[in-house]
CSV table of C-alpha atoms and ligand atoms in Angstrom, one decimal:
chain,number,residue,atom,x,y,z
A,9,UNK,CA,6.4,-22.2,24.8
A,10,UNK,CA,6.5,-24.3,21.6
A,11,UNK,CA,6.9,-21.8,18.5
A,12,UNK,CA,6.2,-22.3,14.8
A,13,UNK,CA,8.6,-21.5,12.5
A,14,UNK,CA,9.1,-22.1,8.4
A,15,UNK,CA,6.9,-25.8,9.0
A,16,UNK,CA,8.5,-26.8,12.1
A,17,UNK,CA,7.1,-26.6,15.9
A,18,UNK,CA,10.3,-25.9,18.2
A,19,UNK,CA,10.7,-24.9,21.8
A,20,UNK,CA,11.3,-21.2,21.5
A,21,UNK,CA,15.1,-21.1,22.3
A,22,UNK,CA,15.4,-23.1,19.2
A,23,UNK,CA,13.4,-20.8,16.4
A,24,UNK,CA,15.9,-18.8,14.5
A,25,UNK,CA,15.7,-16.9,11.6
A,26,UNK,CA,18.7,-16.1,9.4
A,27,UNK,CA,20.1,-13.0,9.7
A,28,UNK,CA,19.5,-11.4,6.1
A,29,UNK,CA,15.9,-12.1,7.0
A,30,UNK,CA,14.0,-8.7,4.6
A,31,UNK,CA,11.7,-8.4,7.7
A,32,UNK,CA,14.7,-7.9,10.6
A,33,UNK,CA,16.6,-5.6,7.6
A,34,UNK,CA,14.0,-4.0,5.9
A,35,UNK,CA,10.3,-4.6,7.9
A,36,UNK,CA,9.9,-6.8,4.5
A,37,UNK,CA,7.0,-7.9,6.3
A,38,UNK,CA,2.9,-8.4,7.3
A,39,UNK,CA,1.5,-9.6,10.3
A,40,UNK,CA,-1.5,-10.5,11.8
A,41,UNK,CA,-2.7,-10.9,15.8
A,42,UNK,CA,-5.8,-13.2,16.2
A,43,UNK,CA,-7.3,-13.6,19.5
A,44,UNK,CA,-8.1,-17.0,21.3
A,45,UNK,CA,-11.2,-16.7,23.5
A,46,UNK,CA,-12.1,-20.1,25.4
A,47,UNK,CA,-9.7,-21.7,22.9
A,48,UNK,CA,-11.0,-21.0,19.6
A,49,UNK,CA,-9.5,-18.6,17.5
A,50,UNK,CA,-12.2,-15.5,16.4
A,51,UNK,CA,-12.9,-14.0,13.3
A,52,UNK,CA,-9.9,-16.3,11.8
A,53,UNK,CA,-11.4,-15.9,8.3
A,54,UNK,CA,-11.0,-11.9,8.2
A,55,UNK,CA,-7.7,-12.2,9.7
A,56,UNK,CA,-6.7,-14.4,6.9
A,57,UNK,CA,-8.4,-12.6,4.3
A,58,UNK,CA,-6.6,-9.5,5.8
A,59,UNK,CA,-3.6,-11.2,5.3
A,60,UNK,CA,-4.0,-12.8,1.9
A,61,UNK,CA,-4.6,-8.8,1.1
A,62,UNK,CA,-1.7,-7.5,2.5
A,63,UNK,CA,0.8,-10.3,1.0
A,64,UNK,CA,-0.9,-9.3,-2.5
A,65,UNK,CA,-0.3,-5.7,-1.8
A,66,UNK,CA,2.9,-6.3,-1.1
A,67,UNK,CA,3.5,-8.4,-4.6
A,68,UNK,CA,4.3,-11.7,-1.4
A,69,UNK,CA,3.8,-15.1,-2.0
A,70,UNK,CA,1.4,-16.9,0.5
A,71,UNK,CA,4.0,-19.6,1.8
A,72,UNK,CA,0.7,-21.7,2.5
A,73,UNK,CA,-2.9,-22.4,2.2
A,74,UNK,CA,-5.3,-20.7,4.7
A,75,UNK,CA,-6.6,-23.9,5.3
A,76,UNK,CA,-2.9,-25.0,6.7
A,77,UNK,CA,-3.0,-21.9,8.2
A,78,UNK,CA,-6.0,-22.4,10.3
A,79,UNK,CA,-4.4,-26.0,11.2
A,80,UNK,CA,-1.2,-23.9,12.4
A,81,UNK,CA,-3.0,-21.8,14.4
A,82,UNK,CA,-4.8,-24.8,16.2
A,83,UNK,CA,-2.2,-26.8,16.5
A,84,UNK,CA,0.0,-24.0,18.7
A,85,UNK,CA,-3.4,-23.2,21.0
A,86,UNK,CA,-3.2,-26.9,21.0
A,87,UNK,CA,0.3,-27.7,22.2
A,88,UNK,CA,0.5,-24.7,24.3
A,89,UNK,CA,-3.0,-24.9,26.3
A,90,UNK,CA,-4.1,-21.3,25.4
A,91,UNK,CA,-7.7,-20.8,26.5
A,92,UNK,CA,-7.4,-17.0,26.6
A,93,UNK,CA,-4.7,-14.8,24.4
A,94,UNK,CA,-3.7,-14.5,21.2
A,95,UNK,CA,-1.7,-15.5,18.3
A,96,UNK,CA,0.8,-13.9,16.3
A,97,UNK,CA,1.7,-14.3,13.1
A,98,UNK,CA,4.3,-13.0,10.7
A,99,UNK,CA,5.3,-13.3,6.9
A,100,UNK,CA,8.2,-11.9,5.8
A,101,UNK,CA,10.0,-12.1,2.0
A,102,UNK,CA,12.4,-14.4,3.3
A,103,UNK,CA,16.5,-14.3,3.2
A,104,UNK,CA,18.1,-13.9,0.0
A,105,UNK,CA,21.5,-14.4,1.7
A,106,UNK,CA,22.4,-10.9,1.1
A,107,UNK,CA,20.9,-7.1,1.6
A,108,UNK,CA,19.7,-5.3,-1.3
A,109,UNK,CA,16.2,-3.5,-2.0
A,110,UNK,CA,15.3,-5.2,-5.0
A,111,UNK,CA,12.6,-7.9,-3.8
A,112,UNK,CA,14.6,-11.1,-4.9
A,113,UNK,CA,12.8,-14.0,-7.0
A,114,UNK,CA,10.0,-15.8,-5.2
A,115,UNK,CA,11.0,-19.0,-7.3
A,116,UNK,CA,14.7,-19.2,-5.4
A,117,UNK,CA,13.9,-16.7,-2.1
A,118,UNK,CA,10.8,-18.5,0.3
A,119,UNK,CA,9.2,-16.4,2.7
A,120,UNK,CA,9.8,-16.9,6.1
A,121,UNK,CA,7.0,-17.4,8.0
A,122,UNK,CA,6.5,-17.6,12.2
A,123,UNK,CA,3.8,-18.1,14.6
A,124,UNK,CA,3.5,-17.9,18.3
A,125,UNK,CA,1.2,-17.9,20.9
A,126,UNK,CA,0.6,-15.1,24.3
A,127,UNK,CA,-1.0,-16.3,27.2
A,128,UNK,CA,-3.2,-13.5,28.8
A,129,UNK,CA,-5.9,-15.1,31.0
A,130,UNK,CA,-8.1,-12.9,32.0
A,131,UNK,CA,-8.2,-11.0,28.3
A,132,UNK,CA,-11.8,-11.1,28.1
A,133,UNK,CA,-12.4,-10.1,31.6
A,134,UNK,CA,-10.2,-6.9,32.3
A,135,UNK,CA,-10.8,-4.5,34.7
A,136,UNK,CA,-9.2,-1.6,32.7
A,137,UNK,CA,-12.5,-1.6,30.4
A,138,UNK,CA,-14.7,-1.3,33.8
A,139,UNK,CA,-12.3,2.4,34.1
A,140,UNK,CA,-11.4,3.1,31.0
A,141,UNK,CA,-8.1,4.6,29.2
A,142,UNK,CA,-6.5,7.8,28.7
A,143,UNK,CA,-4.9,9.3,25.1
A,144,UNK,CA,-2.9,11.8,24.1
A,145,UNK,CA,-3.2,13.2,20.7
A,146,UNK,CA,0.1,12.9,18.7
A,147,UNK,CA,1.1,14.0,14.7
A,148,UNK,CA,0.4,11.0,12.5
A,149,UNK,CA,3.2,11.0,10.5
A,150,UNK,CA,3.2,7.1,9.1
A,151,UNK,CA,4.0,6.4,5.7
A,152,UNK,CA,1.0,6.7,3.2
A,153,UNK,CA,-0.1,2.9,3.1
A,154,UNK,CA,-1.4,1.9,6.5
A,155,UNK,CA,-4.1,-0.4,4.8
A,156,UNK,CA,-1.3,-2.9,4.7
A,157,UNK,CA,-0.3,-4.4,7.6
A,158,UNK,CA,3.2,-4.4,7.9
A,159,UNK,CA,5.7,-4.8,10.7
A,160,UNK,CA,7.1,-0.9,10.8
A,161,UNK,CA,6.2,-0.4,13.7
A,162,UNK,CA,8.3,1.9,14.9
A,163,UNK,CA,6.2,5.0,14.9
A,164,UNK,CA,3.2,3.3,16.9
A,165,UNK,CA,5.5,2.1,19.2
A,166,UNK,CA,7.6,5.6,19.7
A,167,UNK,CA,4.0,7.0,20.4
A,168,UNK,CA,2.8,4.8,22.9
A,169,UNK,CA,6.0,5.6,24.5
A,170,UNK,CA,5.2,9.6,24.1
A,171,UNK,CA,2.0,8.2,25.6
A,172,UNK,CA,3.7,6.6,28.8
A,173,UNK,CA,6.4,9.8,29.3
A,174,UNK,CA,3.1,11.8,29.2
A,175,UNK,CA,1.4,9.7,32.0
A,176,UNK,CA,-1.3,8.5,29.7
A,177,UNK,CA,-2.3,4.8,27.9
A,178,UNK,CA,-1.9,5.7,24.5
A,179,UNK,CA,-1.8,7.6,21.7
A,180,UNK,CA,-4.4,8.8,18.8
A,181,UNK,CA,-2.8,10.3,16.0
A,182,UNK,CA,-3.8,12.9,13.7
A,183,UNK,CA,-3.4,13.8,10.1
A,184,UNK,CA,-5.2,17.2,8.6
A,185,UNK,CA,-6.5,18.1,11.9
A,186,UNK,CA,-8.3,14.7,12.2
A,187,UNK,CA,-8.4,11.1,13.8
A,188,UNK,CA,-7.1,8.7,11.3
A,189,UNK,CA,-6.5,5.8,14.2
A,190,UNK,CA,-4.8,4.7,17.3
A,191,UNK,CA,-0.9,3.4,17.7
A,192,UNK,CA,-2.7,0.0,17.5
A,193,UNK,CA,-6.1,0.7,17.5
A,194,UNK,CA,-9.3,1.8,15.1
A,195,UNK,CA,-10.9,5.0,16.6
A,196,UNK,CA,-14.3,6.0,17.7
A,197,UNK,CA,-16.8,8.7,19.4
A,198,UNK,CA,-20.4,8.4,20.0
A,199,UNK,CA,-22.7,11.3,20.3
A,200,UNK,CA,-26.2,11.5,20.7
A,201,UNK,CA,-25.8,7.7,20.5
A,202,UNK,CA,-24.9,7.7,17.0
A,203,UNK,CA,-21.5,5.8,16.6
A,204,UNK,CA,-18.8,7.8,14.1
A,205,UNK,CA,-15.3,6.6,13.2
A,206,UNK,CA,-13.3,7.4,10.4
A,207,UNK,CA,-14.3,5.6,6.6
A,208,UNK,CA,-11.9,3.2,5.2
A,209,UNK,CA,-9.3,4.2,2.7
A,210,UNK,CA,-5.7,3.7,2.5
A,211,UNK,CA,-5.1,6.2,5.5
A,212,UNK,CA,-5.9,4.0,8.6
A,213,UNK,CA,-5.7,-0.3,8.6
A,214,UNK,CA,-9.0,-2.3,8.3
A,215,UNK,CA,-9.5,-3.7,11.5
A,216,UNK,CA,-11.2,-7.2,11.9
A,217,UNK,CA,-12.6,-5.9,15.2
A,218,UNK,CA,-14.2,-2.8,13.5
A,219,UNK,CA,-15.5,-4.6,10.6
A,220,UNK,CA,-17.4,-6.7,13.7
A,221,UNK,CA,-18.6,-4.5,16.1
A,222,UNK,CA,-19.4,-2.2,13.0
A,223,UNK,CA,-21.8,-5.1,12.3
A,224,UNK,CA,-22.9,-6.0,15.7
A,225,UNK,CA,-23.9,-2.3,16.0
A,226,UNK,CA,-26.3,-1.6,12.9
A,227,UNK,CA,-27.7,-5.4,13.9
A,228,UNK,CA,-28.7,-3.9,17.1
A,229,UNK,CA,-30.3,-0.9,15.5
A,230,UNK,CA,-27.4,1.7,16.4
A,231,UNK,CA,-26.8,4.2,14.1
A,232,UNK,CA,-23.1,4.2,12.6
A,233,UNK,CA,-21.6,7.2,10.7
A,234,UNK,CA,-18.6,6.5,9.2
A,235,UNK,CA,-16.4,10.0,8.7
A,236,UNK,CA,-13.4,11.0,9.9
A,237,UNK,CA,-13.7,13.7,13.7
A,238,UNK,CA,-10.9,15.9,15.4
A,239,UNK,CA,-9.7,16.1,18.6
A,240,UNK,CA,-11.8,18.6,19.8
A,241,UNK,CA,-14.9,17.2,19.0
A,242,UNK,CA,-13.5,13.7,20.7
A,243,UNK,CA,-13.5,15.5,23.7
A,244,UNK,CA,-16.6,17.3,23.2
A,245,UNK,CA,-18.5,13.5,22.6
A,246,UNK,CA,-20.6,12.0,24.9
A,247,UNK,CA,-18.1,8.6,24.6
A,248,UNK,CA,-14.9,7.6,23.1
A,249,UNK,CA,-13.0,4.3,22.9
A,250,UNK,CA,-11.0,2.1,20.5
A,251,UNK,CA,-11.3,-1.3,18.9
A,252,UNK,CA,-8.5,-4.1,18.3
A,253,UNK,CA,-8.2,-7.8,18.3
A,254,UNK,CA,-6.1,-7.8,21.5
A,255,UNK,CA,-8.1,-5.1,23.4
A,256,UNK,CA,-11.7,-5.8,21.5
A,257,UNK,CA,-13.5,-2.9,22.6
A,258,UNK,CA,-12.0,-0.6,25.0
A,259,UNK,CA,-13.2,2.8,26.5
A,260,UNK,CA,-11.1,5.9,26.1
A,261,UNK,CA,-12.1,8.3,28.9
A,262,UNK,CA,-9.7,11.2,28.8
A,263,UNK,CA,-7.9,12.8,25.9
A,264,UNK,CA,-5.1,15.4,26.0
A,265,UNK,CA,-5.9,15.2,30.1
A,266,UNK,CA,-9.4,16.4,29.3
A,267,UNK,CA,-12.5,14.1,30.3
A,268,UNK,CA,-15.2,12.7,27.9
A,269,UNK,CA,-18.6,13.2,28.8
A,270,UNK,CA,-19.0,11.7,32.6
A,271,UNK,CA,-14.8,10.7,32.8
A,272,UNK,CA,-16.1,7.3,32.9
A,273,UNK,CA,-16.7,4.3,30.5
A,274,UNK,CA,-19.8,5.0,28.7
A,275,UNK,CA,-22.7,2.8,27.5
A,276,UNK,CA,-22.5,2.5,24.1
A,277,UNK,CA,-18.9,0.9,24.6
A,278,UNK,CA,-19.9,-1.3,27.4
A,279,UNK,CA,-22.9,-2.8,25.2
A,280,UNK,CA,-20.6,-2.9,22.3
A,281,UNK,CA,-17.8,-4.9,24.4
A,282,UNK,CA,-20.4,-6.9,25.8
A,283,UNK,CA,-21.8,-7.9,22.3
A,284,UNK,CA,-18.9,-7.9,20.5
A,285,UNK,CA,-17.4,-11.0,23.2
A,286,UNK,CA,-20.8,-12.7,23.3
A,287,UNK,CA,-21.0,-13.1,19.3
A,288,UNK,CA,-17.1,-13.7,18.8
A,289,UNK,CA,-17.3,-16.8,21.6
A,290,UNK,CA,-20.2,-18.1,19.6
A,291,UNK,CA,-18.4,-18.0,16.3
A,292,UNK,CA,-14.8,-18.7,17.0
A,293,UNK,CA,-13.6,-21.9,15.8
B,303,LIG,N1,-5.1,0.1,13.5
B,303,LIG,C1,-3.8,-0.2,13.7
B,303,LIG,C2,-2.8,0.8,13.3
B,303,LIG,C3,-3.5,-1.5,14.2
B,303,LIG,O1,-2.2,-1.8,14.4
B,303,LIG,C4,-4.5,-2.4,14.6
B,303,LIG,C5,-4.2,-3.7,15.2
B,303,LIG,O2,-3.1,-4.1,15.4
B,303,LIG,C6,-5.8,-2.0,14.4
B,303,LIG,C7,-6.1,-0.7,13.8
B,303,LIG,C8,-7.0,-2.9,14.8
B,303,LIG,O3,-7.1,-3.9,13.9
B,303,LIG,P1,-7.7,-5.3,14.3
B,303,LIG,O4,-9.1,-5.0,14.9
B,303,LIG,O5,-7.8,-6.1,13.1
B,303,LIG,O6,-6.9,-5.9,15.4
């Protein structure tokens, strides 16, 4: 697999990044996972406003335009014949050539900045949405600024590992008794066909994929209510399931080993999947 890596494209065994890298000592660092669907990156414009948001937040320097970005991005789908999968991306404040907390000056410390591509053929088409996934419900216990999408990710990933001890797919966590997201995920129930999932704020990240099938659904005359739910009333829903870039829009079926609604994929998440990778193969560039 050819990488990127600070301007150059390499064979992977030949990317490296220094050791006093902020994001390997100190998760210095944002991210951003685009998928490719027959080729063409979707929704590459919210990813990279998401980003450009994120670097700002973060007081980071952009180490180029979004126009080069975009020709990056290309370029490795390009060079390494993805027609199904995504790309990742990662910024970091660079390597001052020493550890310390203070952020060190943007004029003599670049960021470091890294691409590569995952295969997955057969992303669009995968059978687990035809059954469905099972959550457990686990303490959100994050720090306070998960609008920002950085690369601590080591509570998301202890949870989906809680998840996979517990015999289930994932995890949702929970914060005052209610939803705020998934390990990776934004959250969602529908009842009486009405589709609810927790408001924005600085609590949970602003997923591209929300933001879309958000869209898609008040386009098709579905009613959205955007507030926050618990457990209890997840399980009491009619459906459940979850939207990311890598996953788009996936059923949740059981949570904490209880069923939702029928135990099977529902239709408002089927119609939204269905939707959501119609439009996003009509607009990806
Ligand atoms: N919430 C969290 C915590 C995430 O990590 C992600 C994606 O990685 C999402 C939500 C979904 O965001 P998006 O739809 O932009 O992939």
């Amino acid at each position: 697999r050819t990488v990127y890596v600070n301007g150059e494209y390499l064979p992977e065994e030949e990317a490296k990044v220094s050791i006093f890298d902020r994001g390997f000592l100190m998760a210095d660092g944002v991210y951003e996972v685009t998928s490719v669907l027959d080729g063409k990156l979707v929704d590459f414009e919210g990813h990279a406003k998401r980003l450009e948001r994120s670097l700002g937040e973060l007081e980071m320097k952009a180490p180029c335009t979004t126009g080069e970005l975009l020709e990056i991005h290309r370029e490795l789908v390009a060079r390494n014949g993805i027609e199904e999968g995504m790309i990742y991306l990662q910024i970091t404040r660079g390597s001052p050539g020493d550890r310390d907390f203070v952020f060190p000056d943007p004029e003599t410390t670049a960021p470091t900045i890294v691409l590569f591509t995952q295969n997955k053929p057969g992303l669009a088409d995968n059978p687990v949405a035809k059954q469905g996934i099972s959550v457990i419900s686990i303490e959100d216990i994050r720090w306070g600024r998960r609008d920002i999408k950085t690369v601590q990710l080591l509570y998301p990933s202890m949870g989906k590992m809680m998840a996979k001890k517990a015999g289930a797919d994932d995890a949702w966590l929970v914060e005052d008794g209610k939803v705020t997201e998934g390990t990776s995920n934004n959250a969602y129930i529908v009842k009486g066909g009405k589709i609810i999932t927790r408001a924005l704020s600085n609590d949970i990240l602003h997923g591209i994929t929300r933001a879309a099938v958000l869209r898609f659904a008040r386009e098709a005359q579905m009613e959205v209510e955007e507030r926050s739910f618990s457990i209890e009333e997840a399980q009491g829903a009619d459906e459940a399931f979850f939207t990311s870039a890598s996953a788009f829009v996936m059923p949740v079926v059981k949570i904490d080993g209880a069923e939702v609604g029928t135990g099977k994929p529902g239709p408002v998440a089927a119609r939204l999947r269905e939707i959501y990778l119609d439009e996003s193969r009509k607009t990806a560039i």
